[in-house]
Tab-separated table of C-alpha atoms in Angstrom:
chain	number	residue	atom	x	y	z
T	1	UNK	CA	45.236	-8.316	33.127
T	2	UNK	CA	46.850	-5.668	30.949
T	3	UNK	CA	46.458	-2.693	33.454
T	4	UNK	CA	44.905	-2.058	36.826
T	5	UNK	CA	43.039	1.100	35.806
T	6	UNK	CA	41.060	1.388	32.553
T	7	UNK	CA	40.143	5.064	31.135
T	8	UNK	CA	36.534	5.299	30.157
T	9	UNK	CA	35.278	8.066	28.032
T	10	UNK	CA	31.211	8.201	28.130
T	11	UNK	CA	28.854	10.495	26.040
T	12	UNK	CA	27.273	12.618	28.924
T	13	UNK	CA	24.173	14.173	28.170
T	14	UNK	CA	22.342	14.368	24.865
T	15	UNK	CA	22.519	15.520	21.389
T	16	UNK	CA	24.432	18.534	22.396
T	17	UNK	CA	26.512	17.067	24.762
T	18	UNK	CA	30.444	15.799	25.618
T	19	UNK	CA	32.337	12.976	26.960
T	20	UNK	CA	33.757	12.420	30.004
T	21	UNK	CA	36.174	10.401	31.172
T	22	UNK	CA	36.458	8.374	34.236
T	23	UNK	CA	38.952	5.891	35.930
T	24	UNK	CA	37.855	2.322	36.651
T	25	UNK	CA	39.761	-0.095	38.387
T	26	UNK	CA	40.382	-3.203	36.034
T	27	UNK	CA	38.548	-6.313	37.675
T	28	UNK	CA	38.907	-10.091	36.577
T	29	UNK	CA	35.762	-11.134	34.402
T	30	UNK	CA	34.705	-7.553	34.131
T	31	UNK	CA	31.790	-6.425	31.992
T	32	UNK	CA	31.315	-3.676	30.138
T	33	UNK	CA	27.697	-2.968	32.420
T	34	UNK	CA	29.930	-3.552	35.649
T	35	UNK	CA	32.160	-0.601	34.672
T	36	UNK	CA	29.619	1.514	34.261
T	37	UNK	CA	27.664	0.522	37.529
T	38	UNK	CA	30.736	1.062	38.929
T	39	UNK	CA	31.094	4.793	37.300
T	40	UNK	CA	27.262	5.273	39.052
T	41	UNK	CA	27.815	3.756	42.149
T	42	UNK	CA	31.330	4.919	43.444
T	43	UNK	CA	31.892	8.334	41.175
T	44	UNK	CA	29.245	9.991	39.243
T	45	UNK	CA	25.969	9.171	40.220
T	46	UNK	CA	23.796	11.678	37.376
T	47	UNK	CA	25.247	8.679	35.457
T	48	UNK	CA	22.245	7.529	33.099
T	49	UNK	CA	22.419	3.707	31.703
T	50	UNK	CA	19.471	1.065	31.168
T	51	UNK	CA	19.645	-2.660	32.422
T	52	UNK	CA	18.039	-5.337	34.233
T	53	UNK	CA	18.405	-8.794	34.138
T	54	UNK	CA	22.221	-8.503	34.121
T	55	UNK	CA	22.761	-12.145	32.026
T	56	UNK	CA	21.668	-11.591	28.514
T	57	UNK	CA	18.023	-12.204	28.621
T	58	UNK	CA	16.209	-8.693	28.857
T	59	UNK	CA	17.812	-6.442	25.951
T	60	UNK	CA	17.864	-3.334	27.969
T	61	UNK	CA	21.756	-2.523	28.138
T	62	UNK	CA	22.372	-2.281	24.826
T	63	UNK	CA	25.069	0.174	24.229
T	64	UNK	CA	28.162	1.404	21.986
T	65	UNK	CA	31.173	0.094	22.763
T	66	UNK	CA	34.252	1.266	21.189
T	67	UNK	CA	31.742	2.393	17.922
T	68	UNK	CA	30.019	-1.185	17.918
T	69	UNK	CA	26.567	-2.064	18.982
T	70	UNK	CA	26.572	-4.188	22.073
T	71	UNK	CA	24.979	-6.534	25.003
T	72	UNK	CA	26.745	-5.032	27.559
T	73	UNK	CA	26.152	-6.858	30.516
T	74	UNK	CA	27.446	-10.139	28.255
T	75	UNK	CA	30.488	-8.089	26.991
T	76	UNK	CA	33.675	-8.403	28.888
T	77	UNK	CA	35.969	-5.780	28.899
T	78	UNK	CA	39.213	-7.896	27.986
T	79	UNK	CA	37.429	-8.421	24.519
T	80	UNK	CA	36.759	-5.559	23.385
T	81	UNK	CA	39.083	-2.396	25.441
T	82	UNK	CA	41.853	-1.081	23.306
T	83	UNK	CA	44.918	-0.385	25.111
T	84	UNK	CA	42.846	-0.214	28.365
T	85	UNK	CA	40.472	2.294	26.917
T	86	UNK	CA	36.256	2.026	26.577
T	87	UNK	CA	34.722	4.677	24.599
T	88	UNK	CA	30.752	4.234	25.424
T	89	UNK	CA	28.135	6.060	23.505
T	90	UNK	CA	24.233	5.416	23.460
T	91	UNK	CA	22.814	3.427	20.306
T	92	UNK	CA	22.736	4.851	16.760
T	93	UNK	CA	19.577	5.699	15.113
T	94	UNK	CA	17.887	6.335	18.300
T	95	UNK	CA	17.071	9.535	20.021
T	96	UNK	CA	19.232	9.722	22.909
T	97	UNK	CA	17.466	10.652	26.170
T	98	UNK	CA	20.460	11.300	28.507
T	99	UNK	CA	23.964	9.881	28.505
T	100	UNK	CA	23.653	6.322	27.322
T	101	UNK	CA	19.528	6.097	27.335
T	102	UNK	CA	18.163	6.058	24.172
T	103	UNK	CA	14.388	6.438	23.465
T	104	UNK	CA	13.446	2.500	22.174
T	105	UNK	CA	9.851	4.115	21.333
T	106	UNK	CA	10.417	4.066	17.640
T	107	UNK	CA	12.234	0.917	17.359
T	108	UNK	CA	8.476	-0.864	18.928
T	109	UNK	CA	6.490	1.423	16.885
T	110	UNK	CA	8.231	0.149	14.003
T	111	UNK	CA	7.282	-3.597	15.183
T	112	UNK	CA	3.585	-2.814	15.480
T	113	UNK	CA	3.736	-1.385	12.567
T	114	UNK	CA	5.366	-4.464	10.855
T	115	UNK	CA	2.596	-6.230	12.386
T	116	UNK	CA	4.680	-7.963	15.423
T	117	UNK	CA	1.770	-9.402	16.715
T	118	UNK	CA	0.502	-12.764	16.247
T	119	UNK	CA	-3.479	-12.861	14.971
T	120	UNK	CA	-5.508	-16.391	15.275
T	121	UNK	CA	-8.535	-17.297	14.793
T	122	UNK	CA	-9.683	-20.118	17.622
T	123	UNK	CA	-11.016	-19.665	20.546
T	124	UNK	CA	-9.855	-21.389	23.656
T	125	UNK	CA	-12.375	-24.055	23.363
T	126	UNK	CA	-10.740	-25.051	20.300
T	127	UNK	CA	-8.132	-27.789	20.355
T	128	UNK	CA	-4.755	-26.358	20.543
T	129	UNK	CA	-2.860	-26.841	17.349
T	130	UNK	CA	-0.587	-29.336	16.663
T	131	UNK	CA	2.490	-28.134	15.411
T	132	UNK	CA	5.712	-30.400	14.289
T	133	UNK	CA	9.135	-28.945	15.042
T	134	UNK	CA	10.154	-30.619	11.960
T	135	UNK	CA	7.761	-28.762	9.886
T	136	UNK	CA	10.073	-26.237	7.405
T	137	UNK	CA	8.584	-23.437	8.423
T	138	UNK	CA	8.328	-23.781	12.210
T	139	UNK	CA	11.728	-24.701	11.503
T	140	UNK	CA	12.029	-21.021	9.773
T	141	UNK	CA	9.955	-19.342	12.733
T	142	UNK	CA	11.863	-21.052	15.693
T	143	UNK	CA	15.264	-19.948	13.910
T	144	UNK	CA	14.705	-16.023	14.371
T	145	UNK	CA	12.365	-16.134	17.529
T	146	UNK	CA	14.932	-15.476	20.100
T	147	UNK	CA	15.060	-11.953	19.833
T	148	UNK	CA	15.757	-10.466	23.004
T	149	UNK	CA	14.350	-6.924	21.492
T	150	UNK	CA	18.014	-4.942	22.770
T	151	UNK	CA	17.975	-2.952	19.397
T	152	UNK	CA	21.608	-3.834	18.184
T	153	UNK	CA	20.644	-4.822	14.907
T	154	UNK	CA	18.482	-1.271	14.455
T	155	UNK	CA	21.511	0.558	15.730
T	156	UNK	CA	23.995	-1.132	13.321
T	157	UNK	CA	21.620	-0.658	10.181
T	158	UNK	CA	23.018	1.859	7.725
T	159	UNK	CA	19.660	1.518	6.179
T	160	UNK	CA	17.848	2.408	9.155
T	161	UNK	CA	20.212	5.273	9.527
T	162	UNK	CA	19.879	6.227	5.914
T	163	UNK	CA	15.917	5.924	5.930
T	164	UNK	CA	13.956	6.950	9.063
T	165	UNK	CA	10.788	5.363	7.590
T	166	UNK	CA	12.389	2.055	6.973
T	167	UNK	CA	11.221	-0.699	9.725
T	168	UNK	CA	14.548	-2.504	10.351
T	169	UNK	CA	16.224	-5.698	10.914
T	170	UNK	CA	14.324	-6.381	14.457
T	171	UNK	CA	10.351	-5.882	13.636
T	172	UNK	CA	10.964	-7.585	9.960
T	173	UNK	CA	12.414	-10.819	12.192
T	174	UNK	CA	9.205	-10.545	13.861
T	175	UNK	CA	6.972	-10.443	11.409
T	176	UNK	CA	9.384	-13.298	9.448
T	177	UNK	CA	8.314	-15.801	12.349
T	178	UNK	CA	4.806	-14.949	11.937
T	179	UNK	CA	4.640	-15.325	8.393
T	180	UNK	CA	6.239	-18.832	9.368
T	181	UNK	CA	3.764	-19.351	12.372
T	182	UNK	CA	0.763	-21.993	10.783
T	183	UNK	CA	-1.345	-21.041	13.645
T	184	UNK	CA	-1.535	-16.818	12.484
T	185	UNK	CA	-3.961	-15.776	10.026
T	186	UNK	CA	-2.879	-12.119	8.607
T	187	UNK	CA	-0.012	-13.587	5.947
T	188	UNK	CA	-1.537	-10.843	3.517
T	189	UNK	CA	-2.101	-8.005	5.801
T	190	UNK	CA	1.288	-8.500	7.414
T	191	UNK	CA	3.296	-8.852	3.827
T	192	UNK	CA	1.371	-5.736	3.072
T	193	UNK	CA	2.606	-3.911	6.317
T	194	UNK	CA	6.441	-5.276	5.237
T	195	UNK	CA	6.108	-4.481	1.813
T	196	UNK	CA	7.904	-1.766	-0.091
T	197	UNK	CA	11.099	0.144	-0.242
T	198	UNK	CA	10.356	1.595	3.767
T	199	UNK	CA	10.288	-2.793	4.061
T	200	UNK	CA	11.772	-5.457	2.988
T	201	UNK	CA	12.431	-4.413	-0.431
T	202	UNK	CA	14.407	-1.498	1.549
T	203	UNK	CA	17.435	-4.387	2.706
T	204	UNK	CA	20.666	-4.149	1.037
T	205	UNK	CA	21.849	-7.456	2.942
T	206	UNK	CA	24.987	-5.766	4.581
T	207	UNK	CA	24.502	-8.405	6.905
T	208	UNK	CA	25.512	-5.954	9.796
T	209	UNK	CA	22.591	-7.289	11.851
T	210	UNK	CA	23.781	-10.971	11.248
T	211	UNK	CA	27.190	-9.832	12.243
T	212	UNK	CA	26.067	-7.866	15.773
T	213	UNK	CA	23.022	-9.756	16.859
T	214	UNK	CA	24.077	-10.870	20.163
T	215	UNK	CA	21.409	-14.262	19.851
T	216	UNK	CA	23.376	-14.894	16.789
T	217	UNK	CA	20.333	-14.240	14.890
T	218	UNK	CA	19.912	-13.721	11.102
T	219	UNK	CA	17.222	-11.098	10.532
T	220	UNK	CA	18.745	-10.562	7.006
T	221	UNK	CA	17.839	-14.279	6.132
T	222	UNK	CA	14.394	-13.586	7.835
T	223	UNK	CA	13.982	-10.199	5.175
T	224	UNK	CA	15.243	-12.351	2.468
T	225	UNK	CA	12.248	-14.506	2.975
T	226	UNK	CA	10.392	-12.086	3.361
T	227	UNK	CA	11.415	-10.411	-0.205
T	228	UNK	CA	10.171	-13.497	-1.741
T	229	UNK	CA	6.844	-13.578	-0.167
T	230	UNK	CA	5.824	-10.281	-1.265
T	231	UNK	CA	6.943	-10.907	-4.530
T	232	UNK	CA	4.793	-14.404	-5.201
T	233	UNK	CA	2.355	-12.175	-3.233
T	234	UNK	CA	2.727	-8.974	-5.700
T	235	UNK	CA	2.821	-11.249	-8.804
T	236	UNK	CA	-0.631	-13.242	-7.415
T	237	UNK	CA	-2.023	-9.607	-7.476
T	238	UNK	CA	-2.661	-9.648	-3.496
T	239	UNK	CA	-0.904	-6.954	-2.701
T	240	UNK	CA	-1.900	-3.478	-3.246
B	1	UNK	CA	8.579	8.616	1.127
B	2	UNK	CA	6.752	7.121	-1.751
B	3	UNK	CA	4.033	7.859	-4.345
B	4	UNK	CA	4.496	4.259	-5.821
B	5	UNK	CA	1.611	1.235	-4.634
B	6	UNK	CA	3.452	-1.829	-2.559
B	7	UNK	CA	2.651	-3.874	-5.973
B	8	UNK	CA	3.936	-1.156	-8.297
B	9	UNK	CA	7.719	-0.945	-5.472
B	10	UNK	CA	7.816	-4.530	-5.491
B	11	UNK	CA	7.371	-4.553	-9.304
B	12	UNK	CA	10.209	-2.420	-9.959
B	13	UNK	CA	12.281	-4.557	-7.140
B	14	UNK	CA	11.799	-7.298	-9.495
B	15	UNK	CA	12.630	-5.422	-12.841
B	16	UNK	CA	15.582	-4.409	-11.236
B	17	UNK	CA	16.753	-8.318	-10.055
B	18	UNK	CA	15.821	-9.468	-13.419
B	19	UNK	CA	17.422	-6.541	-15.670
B	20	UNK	CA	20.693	-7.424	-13.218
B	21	UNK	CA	20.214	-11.516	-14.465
B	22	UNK	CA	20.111	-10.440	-18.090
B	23	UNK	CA	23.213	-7.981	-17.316
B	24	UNK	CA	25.612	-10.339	-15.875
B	25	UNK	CA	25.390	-12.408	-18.837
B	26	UNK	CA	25.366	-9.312	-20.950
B	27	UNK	CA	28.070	-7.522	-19.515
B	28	UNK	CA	30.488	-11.145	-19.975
B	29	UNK	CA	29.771	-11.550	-23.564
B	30	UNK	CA	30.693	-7.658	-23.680
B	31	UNK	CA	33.752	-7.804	-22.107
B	32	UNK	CA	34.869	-11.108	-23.503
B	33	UNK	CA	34.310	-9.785	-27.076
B	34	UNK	CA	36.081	-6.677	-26.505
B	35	UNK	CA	39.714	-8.643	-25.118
B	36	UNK	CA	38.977	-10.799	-28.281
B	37	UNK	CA	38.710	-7.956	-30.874
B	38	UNK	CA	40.890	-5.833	-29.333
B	39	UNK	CA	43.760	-8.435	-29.894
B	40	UNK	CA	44.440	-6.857	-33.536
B	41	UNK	CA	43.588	-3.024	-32.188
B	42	UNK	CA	40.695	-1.435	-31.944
B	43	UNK	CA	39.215	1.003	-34.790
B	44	UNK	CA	36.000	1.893	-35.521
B	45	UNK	CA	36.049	0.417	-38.919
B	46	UNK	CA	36.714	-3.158	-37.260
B	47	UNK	CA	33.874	-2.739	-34.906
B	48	UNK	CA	31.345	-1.144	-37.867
B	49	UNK	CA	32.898	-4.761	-39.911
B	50	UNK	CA	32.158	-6.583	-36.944
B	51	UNK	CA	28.620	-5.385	-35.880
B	52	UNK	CA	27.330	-3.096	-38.633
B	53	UNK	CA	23.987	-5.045	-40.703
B	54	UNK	CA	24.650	-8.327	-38.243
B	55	UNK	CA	21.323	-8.812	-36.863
B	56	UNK	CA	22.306	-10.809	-34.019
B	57	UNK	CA	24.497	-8.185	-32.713
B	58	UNK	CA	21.718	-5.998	-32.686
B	59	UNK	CA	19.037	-8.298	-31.121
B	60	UNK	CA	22.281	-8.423	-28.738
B	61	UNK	CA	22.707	-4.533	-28.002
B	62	UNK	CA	19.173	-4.191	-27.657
B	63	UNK	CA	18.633	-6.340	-25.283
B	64	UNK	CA	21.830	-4.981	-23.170
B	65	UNK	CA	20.257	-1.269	-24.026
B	66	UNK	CA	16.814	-2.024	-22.614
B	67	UNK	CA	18.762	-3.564	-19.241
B	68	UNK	CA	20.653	-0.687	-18.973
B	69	UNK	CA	17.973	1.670	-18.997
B	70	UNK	CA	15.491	-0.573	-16.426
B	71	UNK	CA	18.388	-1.498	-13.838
B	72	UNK	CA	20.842	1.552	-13.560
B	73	UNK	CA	17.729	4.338	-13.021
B	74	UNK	CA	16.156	1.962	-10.259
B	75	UNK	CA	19.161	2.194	-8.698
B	76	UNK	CA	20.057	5.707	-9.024
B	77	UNK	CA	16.319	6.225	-7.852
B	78	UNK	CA	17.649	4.218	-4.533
B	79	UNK	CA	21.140	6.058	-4.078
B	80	UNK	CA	18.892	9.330	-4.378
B	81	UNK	CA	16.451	8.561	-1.589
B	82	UNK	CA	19.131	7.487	0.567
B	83	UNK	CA	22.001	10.038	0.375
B	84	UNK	CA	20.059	13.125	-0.812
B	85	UNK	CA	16.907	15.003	0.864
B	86	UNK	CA	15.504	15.403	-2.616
B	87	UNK	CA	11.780	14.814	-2.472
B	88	UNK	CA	10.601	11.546	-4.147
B	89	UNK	CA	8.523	12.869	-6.805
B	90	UNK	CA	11.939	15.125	-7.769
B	91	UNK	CA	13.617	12.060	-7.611
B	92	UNK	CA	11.301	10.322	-9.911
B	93	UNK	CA	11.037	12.622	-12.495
B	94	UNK	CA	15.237	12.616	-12.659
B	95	UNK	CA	15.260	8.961	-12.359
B	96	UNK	CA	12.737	9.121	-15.551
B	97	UNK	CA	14.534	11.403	-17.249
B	98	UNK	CA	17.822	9.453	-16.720
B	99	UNK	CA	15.791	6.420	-18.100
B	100	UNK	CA	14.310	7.724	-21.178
B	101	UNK	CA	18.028	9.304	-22.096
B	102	UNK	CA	19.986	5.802	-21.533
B	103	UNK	CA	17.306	4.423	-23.202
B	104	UNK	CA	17.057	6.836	-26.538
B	105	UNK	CA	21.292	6.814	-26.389
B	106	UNK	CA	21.582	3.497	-26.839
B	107	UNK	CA	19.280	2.256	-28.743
B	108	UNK	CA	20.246	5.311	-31.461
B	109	UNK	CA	23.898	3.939	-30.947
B	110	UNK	CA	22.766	0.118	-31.685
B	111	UNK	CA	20.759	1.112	-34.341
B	112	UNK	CA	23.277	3.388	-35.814
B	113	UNK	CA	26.179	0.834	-35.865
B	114	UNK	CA	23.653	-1.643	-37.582
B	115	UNK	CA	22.489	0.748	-39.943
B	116	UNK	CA	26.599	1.741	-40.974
B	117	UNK	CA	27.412	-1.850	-41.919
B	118	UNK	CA	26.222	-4.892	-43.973
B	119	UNK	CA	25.745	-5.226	-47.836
């Protein structure tokens, strides 16, 4: 360990608001979410952060960590303090509710409106499908459907930030398995929901997704694929 | 944030990815010929001797013209929508503008330095 004591400045409040800076004693295999539990449990409990599962499964404590999008509860604080120093802010492109809570309403709205959601047609009297995971394009869907739904990639997009109608890294992922997924029957109405400049045409592949997805996911492979689909789909004349 | 159709965006998507294929070769042959010709230096009586009545030249600029004037305003339209608060029509009507000027400038500039040389 570098020091005993590590300084840690945290946005307090919201838009309008100011950081403040507490110290933490320095603990071996420390993560970024035990600092601030520690901040909420032994100093300032008004403290606002979101978690749950505590081991990289749930997405909740996403956060800003020295001005990059992060898992925090996975992050430890020997990676990524800088001369014993955390600055913490809530995530970019969201509306911050208090301290580091931001409102994720907008990033799910964006994957319903990407249509997120699987559609089939067969009852459950119907023989289940048989799917191969060799097939090419299960192979495609099982590639980019561990998303964990923290909102790193949203927070990191300059797109997203540049373009408050465009859906994102995260939903377009979503709908990139679907389009993969033999069993779901809205291809068309789903390339028409991630068509367009606020969709997949919107991508500049900057790759800052690929490079901060904590699943080590690559939703700007998934909107390539995606570009290419609604452009076979555009030339066919089946999009409107 | 649009007035275009999905068909019509992803149209223009693909104008813009093929005007940037016929560029890159463009945009070589342009670059190569001026380090070639510039070797003796550069006048415009060696470029009206070069180009002027050669009709493969102007097949040539015509072609790099027409690219110009699809892939730069697509962009521009892009740049606009992102870093300004202009409203999209606005920005359409500048990015049309911007077209149909690139478009009559070069082609009157091709046609020009065909038209100056030759028997």
């Amino acid at each position: 360990m570098e020091t005993d004591q590590l300084s840690v400045s945290i946005w307090r409040g919201g838009d309008g608001g100011a950081y403040q800076t507490y110290q933490v004693p320095r603990l071996e295999s420390q993560t970024v979410l035990d600092v601030v539990t520690y901040i909420q449990r032994e100093i300032d409990p008004s403290l606002s952060y979101r978690f749950a599962c505590r081991v990289g499964v749930c997405g909740s404590c996403a956060m800003t960590v020295n001005g990059k999008a992060r898992w925090t509860c996975r992050t430890h604080v020997s990676r990524v303090a800088e001369n014993g120093a955390l600055t913490l802010n809530p995530l970019r492109n969201l509306p911050v509710v208090k301290d580091l809570v931001v409102d994720m309403a907008v990033f799910f709205d964006k994957w319903e409106k990407a249509m997120g959601a699987f559609v089939g047609d067969k009852t459950r009297d119907q023989a289940l499908a048989a799917v191969s995971p060799s097939d090419p394009k299960r192979k495609e869907a099982s590639a980019g459907i561990e998303c964990i739904g923290c909102g790193i990639c949203y927070a990191t997009c300059d797109v997203v930030d540049w373009n408050k109608d465009y859906l994102g890294p995260a939903a377009m992922n979503r709908s990139w398995t679907l389009i993969n997924d033999e069993r779901d029957v809205a291809r068309i109405p789903r390339l028409q929901a991630i068509a367009g400049d606020n969709g997949c045409l919107g991508c500049h592949s900057q790759q800052g997704c690929v490079e901060r997805c904590p699943k080590s996911l690559n939703p700007t492979g998934a909107i390539a694929g995606l570009k290419r689909h609604t452009m076979k789909a555009a030339l066919k004349g089946e999009l409107t | 944030m649009t007035t275009a159709s999905l068909r019509t965006e992803t149209y223009l998507w693909l104008a813009q990815r093929i005007s940037a294929i016929v560029l890159a070769v463009c945009v070589v042959v342009h670059l190569t010929t001026m380090i070639v010709a510039v070797q003796g230096g550069l006048s415009a009586q060696e470029i009206i001797a070069r180009i002027g009545g050669n009709k493969l030249w102007l097949v040539y600029y015509l072609v790099f013209v027409a690219a110009v004037a699809i892939h730069a305003p697509l962009g521009l339209k892009t740049v606009l929508r992102e870093m300004t608060a202009l409203p999209i029509k606005r920005i359409e009507l500048l990015v049309g503008l911007f077209a149909i000027g690139v478009a009559a400038l070069g082609f009157r500039a091709a046609f020009g330095l065909y038209g100056l040389g030759g028997s």
